[in-house]
Amino acid sequence: MGPYETVVGMEVHVELQTESKLFCACAADHFQIPANEHVCPVCTGQPGALPVINEEAVRLTVMTGLALNCEIRPHSIFARKNYVYPDLPKGYQISQYEEPLCVDGYTDIGEEDDSKRVGIVRVHLEEDAGKLVHDSDSSLVDYNRASVPLMEIVSDSSLRSADEAFSYLQKIRQLVRYLGASTGDMEKGAMRCEANVSVRPEGSSEYGTKVEVKNLNSFRSVRNAIQYEVERQIEALQEGDSIKQVTMGWDEDAGATREQRSKEFADDYRYFPEPDLLDLQLSPEWIGEARERLPEL
């Protein structure tokens, strides 16, 4: 079998730089403060507590979408993404699914005389989860980060190497910092990313089976994890094995990806419209005001 082509799509999660959380008045700051300091009945999912949307988080998401040449949808809705994990106090995450805020954009990476256009499928708004702290034989949970505004930027699958993914991620961080939407500090968890990686024979138009590599928190990890996963998949195919659609974690110390679980599909999350939030209706005037706040790019 001949040479292979790498295919990569990126999902970048960006914590927005707002004073308060996405659905309550708790301070959004969660870095190096005592555990469970910034919590309330809303962000810890107590019965009867109702969310209220943070307008600034919506505005920063729309500004990012505009800077990424996206179509801004005047109507969008929030949905419940159902999964059970200790750092998700409600047992579901409030996110956007079928009708996100921003769709069909693009950004260019590389130098002007050798640039490449990367498509942006969607930019949507959701709440972050809490954080698990593992201590010897026990695990503790810190909900300071629960419901912090999180913007997800999803690219198409036009990236063709670990280096291109590296450049794309640098461009996204530069952009969100320049807009004042986020600090983009990966070492503080303000920006994390997941890479969907597959390989296919050169010249083929069909995509191979993709593997998702989760929670990459440095530029170095992104480049190394994608390169390792590409080499692993090519080796497996050359030996006659098939590639399973799974979620992998990156082991920085070992320099290798490790299988974590089988890959979920949208149906597994049982999305349905969030009943406690009204649909978002953005007027042309409101979108125009957000556009006016953009700095010169």
mmCIF file of C-alpha atoms in Angstrom:
data_model
loop_
_atom_site.group_PDB
_atom_site.id
_atom_site.type_symbol
_atom_site.label_atom_id
_atom_site.label_comp_id
_atom_site.label_asym_id
_atom_site.label_seq_id
_atom_site.Cartn_x
_atom_site.Cartn_y
_atom_site.Cartn_z
ATOM 1 C CA MET A 1 0.000 0.000 0.000
ATOM 2 C CA GLY A 2 1.344 3.437 -0.956
ATOM 3 C CA PRO A 3 1.890 6.613 1.072
ATOM 4 C CA TYR A 4 -0.809 8.038 3.304
ATOM 5 C CA GLU A 5 -2.367 11.463 3.687
ATOM 6 C CA THR A 6 -3.037 12.932 7.145
ATOM 7 C CA VAL A 7 -6.476 14.436 7.822
ATOM 8 C CA VAL A 8 -7.014 16.552 10.950
ATOM 9 C CA GLY A 9 -9.965 18.524 12.302
ATOM 10 C CA MET A 10 -9.672 20.615 15.470
ATOM 11 C CA GLU A 11 -12.099 21.407 18.265
ATOM 12 C CA VAL A 12 -10.764 24.327 20.318
ATOM 13 C CA HIS A 13 -12.368 25.161 23.660
ATOM 14 C CA VAL A 14 -11.809 28.744 24.789
ATOM 15 C CA GLU A 15 -12.786 30.087 28.210
ATOM 16 C CA LEU A 16 -14.271 33.538 27.755
ATOM 17 C CA GLN A 17 -12.913 36.454 29.758
ATOM 18 C CA THR A 18 -16.104 37.515 31.540
ATOM 19 C CA GLU A 19 -16.474 38.690 35.123
ATOM 20 C CA SER A 20 -19.231 36.222 35.954
ATOM 21 C CA LYS A 21 -20.145 32.693 34.919
ATOM 22 C CA LEU A 22 -22.429 31.836 32.014
ATOM 23 C CA PHE A 23 -25.680 31.350 33.922
ATOM 24 C CA CYS A 24 -25.170 32.891 37.378
ATOM 25 C CA ALA A 25 -23.491 35.814 39.168
ATOM 26 C CA CYS A 26 -20.557 33.778 40.554
ATOM 27 C CA ALA A 27 -17.115 35.104 39.646
ATOM 28 C CA ALA A 28 -15.704 33.292 36.612
ATOM 29 C CA ASP A 29 -12.136 33.361 37.944
ATOM 30 C CA HIS A 30 -11.076 29.860 38.996
ATOM 31 C CA PHE A 31 -7.279 29.810 38.746
ATOM 32 C CA GLN A 32 -5.360 29.212 41.985
ATOM 33 C CA ILE A 33 -8.191 30.038 44.383
ATOM 34 C CA PRO A 34 -9.508 27.809 47.186
ATOM 35 C CA ALA A 35 -11.665 24.929 45.940
ATOM 36 C CA ASN A 36 -15.413 25.562 45.686
ATOM 37 C CA GLU A 37 -15.069 29.249 46.541
ATOM 38 C CA HIS A 38 -17.037 30.599 43.551
ATOM 39 C CA VAL A 39 -20.150 28.423 43.622
ATOM 40 C CA CYS A 40 -23.892 28.870 44.100
ATOM 41 C CA PRO A 41 -27.101 26.816 43.705
ATOM 42 C CA VAL A 42 -27.225 27.561 39.951
ATOM 43 C CA CYS A 43 -23.733 26.441 38.929
ATOM 44 C CA THR A 44 -23.846 23.421 41.237
ATOM 45 C CA GLY A 45 -27.174 22.278 39.810
ATOM 46 C CA GLN A 46 -29.353 22.496 42.907
ATOM 47 C CA PRO A 47 -33.064 21.653 42.449
ATOM 48 C CA GLY A 48 -35.165 24.663 41.473
ATOM 49 C CA ALA A 49 -32.208 26.902 40.554
ATOM 50 C CA LEU A 50 -32.701 28.555 37.156
ATOM 51 C CA PRO A 51 -30.030 29.786 34.716
ATOM 52 C CA VAL A 52 -29.890 33.325 33.294
ATOM 53 C CA ILE A 53 -27.750 33.947 30.191
ATOM 54 C CA ASN A 54 -24.628 36.152 30.372
ATOM 55 C CA GLU A 55 -24.984 38.698 27.551
ATOM 56 C CA GLU A 56 -21.261 39.497 27.442
ATOM 57 C CA ALA A 57 -20.454 35.836 26.796
ATOM 58 C CA VAL A 58 -22.855 35.884 23.833
ATOM 59 C CA ARG A 59 -21.259 39.112 22.556
ATOM 60 C CA LEU A 60 -17.689 37.746 22.762
ATOM 61 C CA THR A 61 -18.756 34.577 20.926
ATOM 62 C CA VAL A 62 -20.403 36.616 18.171
ATOM 63 C CA MET A 63 -17.329 38.878 17.883
ATOM 64 C CA THR A 64 -15.134 35.796 17.498
ATOM 65 C CA GLY A 65 -17.492 34.411 14.865
ATOM 66 C CA LEU A 66 -17.359 37.689 12.961
ATOM 67 C CA ALA A 67 -13.548 37.706 13.112
ATOM 68 C CA LEU A 68 -13.613 34.155 11.711
ATOM 69 C CA ASN A 69 -15.830 35.263 8.805
ATOM 70 C CA CYS A 70 -18.811 33.270 10.086
ATOM 71 C CA GLU A 71 -22.488 33.740 9.408
ATOM 72 C CA ILE A 72 -24.097 34.960 12.646
ATOM 73 C CA ARG A 73 -27.450 33.323 13.189
ATOM 74 C CA PRO A 74 -30.060 35.738 14.592
ATOM 75 C CA HIS A 75 -31.854 32.757 16.157
ATOM 76 C CA SER A 76 -30.076 30.088 18.207
ATOM 77 C CA ILE A 77 -31.006 27.745 21.026
ATOM 78 C CA PHE A 78 -29.346 25.980 23.929
ATOM 79 C CA ALA A 79 -29.599 22.249 24.502
ATOM 80 C CA ARG A 80 -28.931 19.765 27.273
ATOM 81 C CA LYS A 81 -26.030 17.460 26.496
ATOM 82 C CA ASN A 82 -26.561 14.509 28.802
ATOM 83 C CA TYR A 83 -23.668 12.566 30.274
ATOM 84 C CA VAL A 84 -22.724 11.532 33.788
ATOM 85 C CA TYR A 85 -19.349 12.507 35.210
ATOM 86 C CA PRO A 86 -18.455 13.663 38.749
ATOM 87 C CA ASP A 87 -17.336 17.139 37.656
ATOM 88 C CA LEU A 88 -20.671 17.829 35.926
ATOM 89 C CA PRO A 89 -22.976 18.664 38.848
ATOM 90 C CA LYS A 90 -26.270 18.736 36.926
ATOM 91 C CA GLY A 91 -25.643 15.447 35.104
ATOM 92 C CA TYR A 92 -25.837 17.367 31.819
ATOM 93 C CA GLN A 93 -24.057 20.277 30.162
ATOM 94 C CA ILE A 94 -25.902 23.271 28.738
ATOM 95 C CA SER A 95 -24.489 23.688 25.240
ATOM 96 C CA GLN A 96 -25.589 24.440 21.679
ATOM 97 C CA TYR A 97 -26.189 21.695 19.150
ATOM 98 C CA GLU A 98 -28.537 22.041 16.188
ATOM 99 C CA GLU A 99 -28.669 25.847 16.119
ATOM 100 C CA PRO A 100 -25.336 27.407 17.176
ATOM 101 C CA LEU A 101 -24.520 31.118 17.175
ATOM 102 C CA CYS A 102 -21.949 31.123 14.342
ATOM 103 C CA VAL A 103 -21.529 28.871 11.288
ATOM 104 C CA ASP A 104 -19.679 28.544 7.968
ATOM 105 C CA GLY A 105 -16.566 30.664 8.486
ATOM 106 C CA TYR A 106 -12.878 30.437 7.681
ATOM 107 C CA THR A 107 -9.427 31.645 8.657
ATOM 108 C CA ASP A 108 -6.102 31.651 6.850
ATOM 109 C CA ILE A 109 -2.895 30.204 8.274
ATOM 110 C CA GLY A 110 0.703 30.489 7.069
ATOM 111 C CA GLU A 111 2.437 33.366 5.336
ATOM 112 C CA GLU A 112 0.625 35.519 2.776
ATOM 113 C CA ASP A 113 2.573 34.037 -0.143
ATOM 114 C CA ASP A 114 2.015 30.486 1.155
ATOM 115 C CA SER A 115 -1.270 30.639 3.059
ATOM 116 C CA LYS A 116 -3.934 28.009 3.513
ATOM 117 C CA ARG A 117 -7.624 28.521 4.192
ATOM 118 C CA VAL A 118 -9.136 26.450 6.999
ATOM 119 C CA GLY A 119 -12.915 26.227 7.197
ATOM 120 C CA ILE A 120 -14.758 26.937 10.439
ATOM 121 C CA VAL A 121 -17.813 24.709 10.758
ATOM 122 C CA ARG A 122 -19.265 26.394 13.845
ATOM 123 C CA VAL A 123 -18.551 28.535 16.886
ATOM 124 C CA HIS A 124 -20.919 27.861 19.751
ATOM 125 C CA LEU A 125 -21.336 28.719 23.418
ATOM 126 C CA GLU A 126 -21.553 26.290 26.322
ATOM 127 C CA GLU A 127 -20.687 25.953 29.999
ATOM 128 C CA ASP A 128 -17.453 24.456 31.278
ATOM 129 C CA ALA A 129 -17.359 21.521 33.686
ATOM 130 C CA GLY A 130 -15.754 21.437 37.123
ATOM 131 C CA LYS A 131 -12.338 19.948 37.772
ATOM 132 C CA LEU A 132 -11.379 16.632 39.346
ATOM 133 C CA VAL A 133 -8.353 16.614 41.639
ATOM 134 C CA HIS A 134 -6.791 13.188 42.095
ATOM 135 C CA ASP A 135 -4.974 12.637 45.405
ATOM 136 C CA SER A 136 -3.359 9.212 45.992
ATOM 137 C CA ASP A 137 -6.300 6.774 46.266
ATOM 138 C CA SER A 138 -9.107 9.358 46.238
ATOM 139 C CA SER A 139 -10.553 11.991 43.924
ATOM 140 C CA LEU A 140 -11.957 15.379 44.908
ATOM 141 C CA VAL A 141 -14.047 17.767 42.836
ATOM 142 C CA ASP A 142 -13.704 21.543 42.559
ATOM 143 C CA TYR A 143 -16.737 23.334 41.081
ATOM 144 C CA ASN A 144 -15.122 26.785 40.718
ATOM 145 C CA ARG A 145 -14.836 26.158 36.961
ATOM 146 C CA ALA A 146 -18.357 24.720 36.600
ATOM 147 C CA SER A 147 -20.468 26.936 34.302
ATOM 148 C CA VAL A 148 -17.607 29.248 33.302
ATOM 149 C CA PRO A 149 -18.418 30.461 29.741
ATOM 150 C CA LEU A 150 -16.754 28.214 27.174
ATOM 151 C CA MET A 151 -16.651 28.908 23.451
ATOM 152 C CA GLU A 152 -16.063 25.957 21.129
ATOM 153 C CA ILE A 153 -14.509 26.594 17.710
ATOM 154 C CA VAL A 154 -14.840 23.615 15.367
ATOM 155 C CA SER A 155 -12.782 23.477 12.172
ATOM 156 C CA ASP A 156 -13.381 21.397 9.083
ATOM 157 C CA SER A 157 -11.022 18.552 8.177
ATOM 158 C CA SER A 158 -8.736 20.524 5.848
ATOM 159 C CA LEU A 159 -5.620 20.383 8.052
ATOM 160 C CA ARG A 160 -3.074 17.970 6.586
ATOM 161 C CA SER A 161 -0.270 17.736 9.143
ATOM 162 C CA ALA A 162 0.683 18.225 12.786
ATOM 163 C CA ASP A 163 2.502 21.415 11.776
ATOM 164 C CA GLU A 164 -0.611 22.851 10.128
ATOM 165 C CA ALA A 165 -2.646 22.042 13.239
ATOM 166 C CA PHE A 166 0.051 23.780 15.300
ATOM 167 C CA SER A 167 -0.170 26.907 13.107
ATOM 168 C CA TYR A 168 -3.977 26.877 13.217
ATOM 169 C CA LEU A 169 -3.997 26.724 17.001
ATOM 170 C CA GLN A 170 -1.532 29.620 17.217
ATOM 171 C CA LYS A 171 -3.807 31.656 14.933
ATOM 172 C CA ILE A 172 -6.870 30.959 17.081
ATOM 173 C CA ARG A 173 -5.057 31.968 20.275
ATOM 174 C CA GLN A 174 -3.730 35.136 18.652
ATOM 175 C CA LEU A 175 -7.247 36.025 17.528
ATOM 176 C CA VAL A 176 -9.079 35.482 20.838
ATOM 177 C CA ARG A 177 -6.373 37.408 22.700
ATOM 178 C CA TYR A 178 -6.516 40.288 20.252
ATOM 179 C CA LEU A 179 -10.302 40.473 20.570
ATOM 180 C CA GLY A 180 -10.075 40.422 24.377
ATOM 181 C CA ALA A 181 -12.332 37.362 24.324
ATOM 182 C CA SER A 182 -9.926 35.167 26.305
ATOM 183 C CA THR A 183 -6.451 35.087 27.791
ATOM 184 C CA GLY A 184 -5.777 31.989 25.687
ATOM 185 C CA ASP A 185 -3.445 30.752 28.430
ATOM 186 C CA MET A 186 -3.198 27.023 27.796
ATOM 187 C CA GLU A 187 -1.181 26.428 30.967
ATOM 188 C CA LYS A 188 -4.153 27.780 32.979
ATOM 189 C CA GLY A 189 -6.752 25.773 31.080
ATOM 190 C CA ALA A 190 -8.188 28.876 29.383
ATOM 191 C CA MET A 191 -7.699 27.168 26.033
ATOM 192 C CA ARG A 192 -7.785 23.425 25.424
ATOM 193 C CA CYS A 193 -8.199 21.473 22.255
ATOM 194 C CA GLU A 194 -9.098 18.103 20.810
ATOM 195 C CA ALA A 195 -7.800 16.751 17.530
ATOM 196 C CA ASN A 196 -9.749 14.398 15.266
ATOM 197 C CA VAL A 197 -7.053 12.453 13.421
ATOM 198 C CA SER A 198 -7.299 9.981 10.548
ATOM 199 C CA VAL A 199 -5.190 8.814 7.625
ATOM 200 C CA ARG A 200 -6.091 7.669 4.125
ATOM 201 C CA PRO A 201 -4.181 6.534 1.039
ATOM 202 C CA GLU A 202 -2.933 9.493 -0.972
ATOM 203 C CA GLY A 203 -5.372 10.360 -3.735
ATOM 204 C CA SER A 204 -8.339 8.856 -1.899
ATOM 205 C CA SER A 205 -11.453 10.979 -1.403
ATOM 206 C CA GLU A 206 -12.919 8.801 1.349
ATOM 207 C CA TYR A 207 -12.070 9.613 4.937
ATOM 208 C CA GLY A 208 -10.454 7.044 7.194
ATOM 209 C CA THR A 209 -11.744 6.153 10.651
ATOM 210 C CA LYS A 210 -11.088 9.134 12.915
ATOM 211 C CA VAL A 211 -9.632 8.983 16.403
ATOM 212 C CA GLU A 212 -10.240 11.842 18.829
ATOM 213 C CA VAL A 213 -7.296 12.894 20.995
ATOM 214 C CA LYS A 214 -8.681 14.766 24.010
ATOM 215 C CA ASN A 215 -7.629 17.670 26.235
ATOM 216 C CA LEU A 216 -4.366 18.748 24.646
ATOM 217 C CA ASN A 217 -3.196 21.699 26.718
ATOM 218 C CA SER A 218 -0.020 22.934 25.040
ATOM 219 C CA PHE A 219 1.171 23.628 21.512
ATOM 220 C CA ARG A 220 3.901 21.029 21.954
ATOM 221 C CA SER A 221 1.359 18.399 23.012
ATOM 222 C CA VAL A 222 -0.801 19.123 19.969
ATOM 223 C CA ARG A 223 2.042 18.656 17.532
ATOM 224 C CA ASN A 224 3.493 15.580 19.235
ATOM 225 C CA ALA A 225 0.150 13.852 19.846
ATOM 226 C CA ILE A 226 -1.033 14.267 16.249
ATOM 227 C CA GLN A 227 2.295 13.085 14.850
ATOM 228 C CA TYR A 228 2.314 10.038 17.130
ATOM 229 C CA GLU A 229 -1.293 9.152 16.290
ATOM 230 C CA VAL A 230 -0.638 9.449 12.545
ATOM 231 C CA GLU A 231 2.341 7.110 12.789
ATOM 232 C CA ARG A 232 0.357 4.671 14.962
ATOM 233 C CA GLN A 233 -2.536 4.524 12.497
ATOM 234 C CA ILE A 234 -0.294 4.083 9.458
ATOM 235 C CA GLU A 235 1.598 1.268 11.163
ATOM 236 C CA ALA A 236 -1.661 -0.460 12.107
ATOM 237 C CA LEU A 237 -3.029 -0.238 8.550
ATOM 238 C CA GLN A 238 0.214 -1.527 7.054
ATOM 239 C CA GLU A 239 -0.022 -4.545 9.341
ATOM 240 C CA GLY A 240 -3.577 -5.234 8.157
ATOM 241 C CA ASP A 241 -5.347 -3.992 11.289
ATOM 242 C CA SER A 242 -8.379 -1.716 11.316
ATOM 243 C CA ILE A 243 -8.638 1.620 13.132
ATOM 244 C CA LYS A 244 -11.284 1.787 15.862
ATOM 245 C CA GLN A 245 -13.218 5.009 16.401
ATOM 246 C CA VAL A 246 -12.165 5.742 19.967
ATOM 247 C CA THR A 247 -11.249 8.603 22.263
ATOM 248 C CA MET A 248 -7.568 8.748 23.174
ATOM 249 C CA GLY A 249 -5.692 10.662 25.841
ATOM 250 C CA TRP A 250 -2.176 12.020 25.389
ATOM 251 C CA ASP A 251 0.437 10.718 27.867
ATOM 252 C CA GLU A 252 3.042 13.467 27.870
ATOM 253 C CA ASP A 253 5.581 11.498 29.899
ATOM 254 C CA ALA A 254 5.366 8.418 27.681
ATOM 255 C CA GLY A 255 5.029 10.420 24.482
ATOM 256 C CA ALA A 256 2.116 8.230 23.381
ATOM 257 C CA THR A 257 -1.663 8.220 23.047
ATOM 258 C CA ARG A 258 -3.699 5.919 25.316
ATOM 259 C CA GLU A 259 -7.202 4.622 24.627
ATOM 260 C CA GLN A 260 -9.740 6.022 27.082
ATOM 261 C CA ARG A 261 -13.166 4.955 25.820
ATOM 262 C CA SER A 262 -15.163 4.216 22.699
ATOM 263 C CA LYS A 263 -16.079 7.356 20.789
ATOM 264 C CA GLU A 264 -19.490 8.808 21.572
ATOM 265 C CA PHE A 265 -21.941 9.804 18.864
ATOM 266 C CA ALA A 266 -24.442 12.660 19.056
ATOM 267 C CA ASP A 267 -27.268 10.221 19.863
ATOM 268 C CA ASP A 268 -25.367 9.059 22.959
ATOM 269 C CA TYR A 269 -25.752 12.536 24.492
ATOM 270 C CA ARG A 270 -29.559 12.598 24.048
ATOM 271 C CA TYR A 271 -29.624 16.289 23.136
ATOM 272 C CA PHE A 272 -32.879 18.120 23.657
ATOM 273 C CA PRO A 273 -33.722 21.863 23.913
ATOM 274 C CA GLU A 274 -32.895 23.407 27.300
ATOM 275 C CA PRO A 275 -36.330 24.073 28.843
ATOM 276 C CA ASP A 276 -35.073 26.658 31.346
ATOM 277 C CA LEU A 277 -33.649 29.078 28.753
ATOM 278 C CA LEU A 278 -35.457 31.085 26.097
ATOM 279 C CA ASP A 279 -34.226 30.968 22.514
ATOM 280 C CA LEU A 280 -31.629 33.622 21.689
ATOM 281 C CA GLN A 281 -32.969 36.269 19.310
ATOM 282 C CA LEU A 282 -30.250 38.671 18.114
ATOM 283 C CA SER A 283 -31.432 41.789 16.321
ATOM 284 C CA PRO A 284 -29.479 43.200 13.346
ATOM 285 C CA GLU A 285 -28.736 46.267 15.503
ATOM 286 C CA TRP A 286 -27.260 44.120 18.312
ATOM 287 C CA ILE A 287 -25.079 42.171 15.850
ATOM 288 C CA GLY A 288 -24.032 45.483 14.266
ATOM 289 C CA GLU A 289 -22.947 46.814 17.666
ATOM 290 C CA ALA A 290 -20.863 43.677 18.210
ATOM 291 C CA ARG A 291 -19.268 44.186 14.792
ATOM 292 C CA GLU A 292 -18.408 47.795 15.695
ATOM 293 C CA ARG A 293 -16.509 46.575 18.765
ATOM 294 C CA LEU A 294 -14.121 44.556 16.614
ATOM 295 C CA PRO A 295 -10.606 46.009 16.478
ATOM 296 C CA GLU A 296 -8.883 46.307 13.114
ATOM 297 C CA LEU A 297 -7.813 42.760 12.215
#
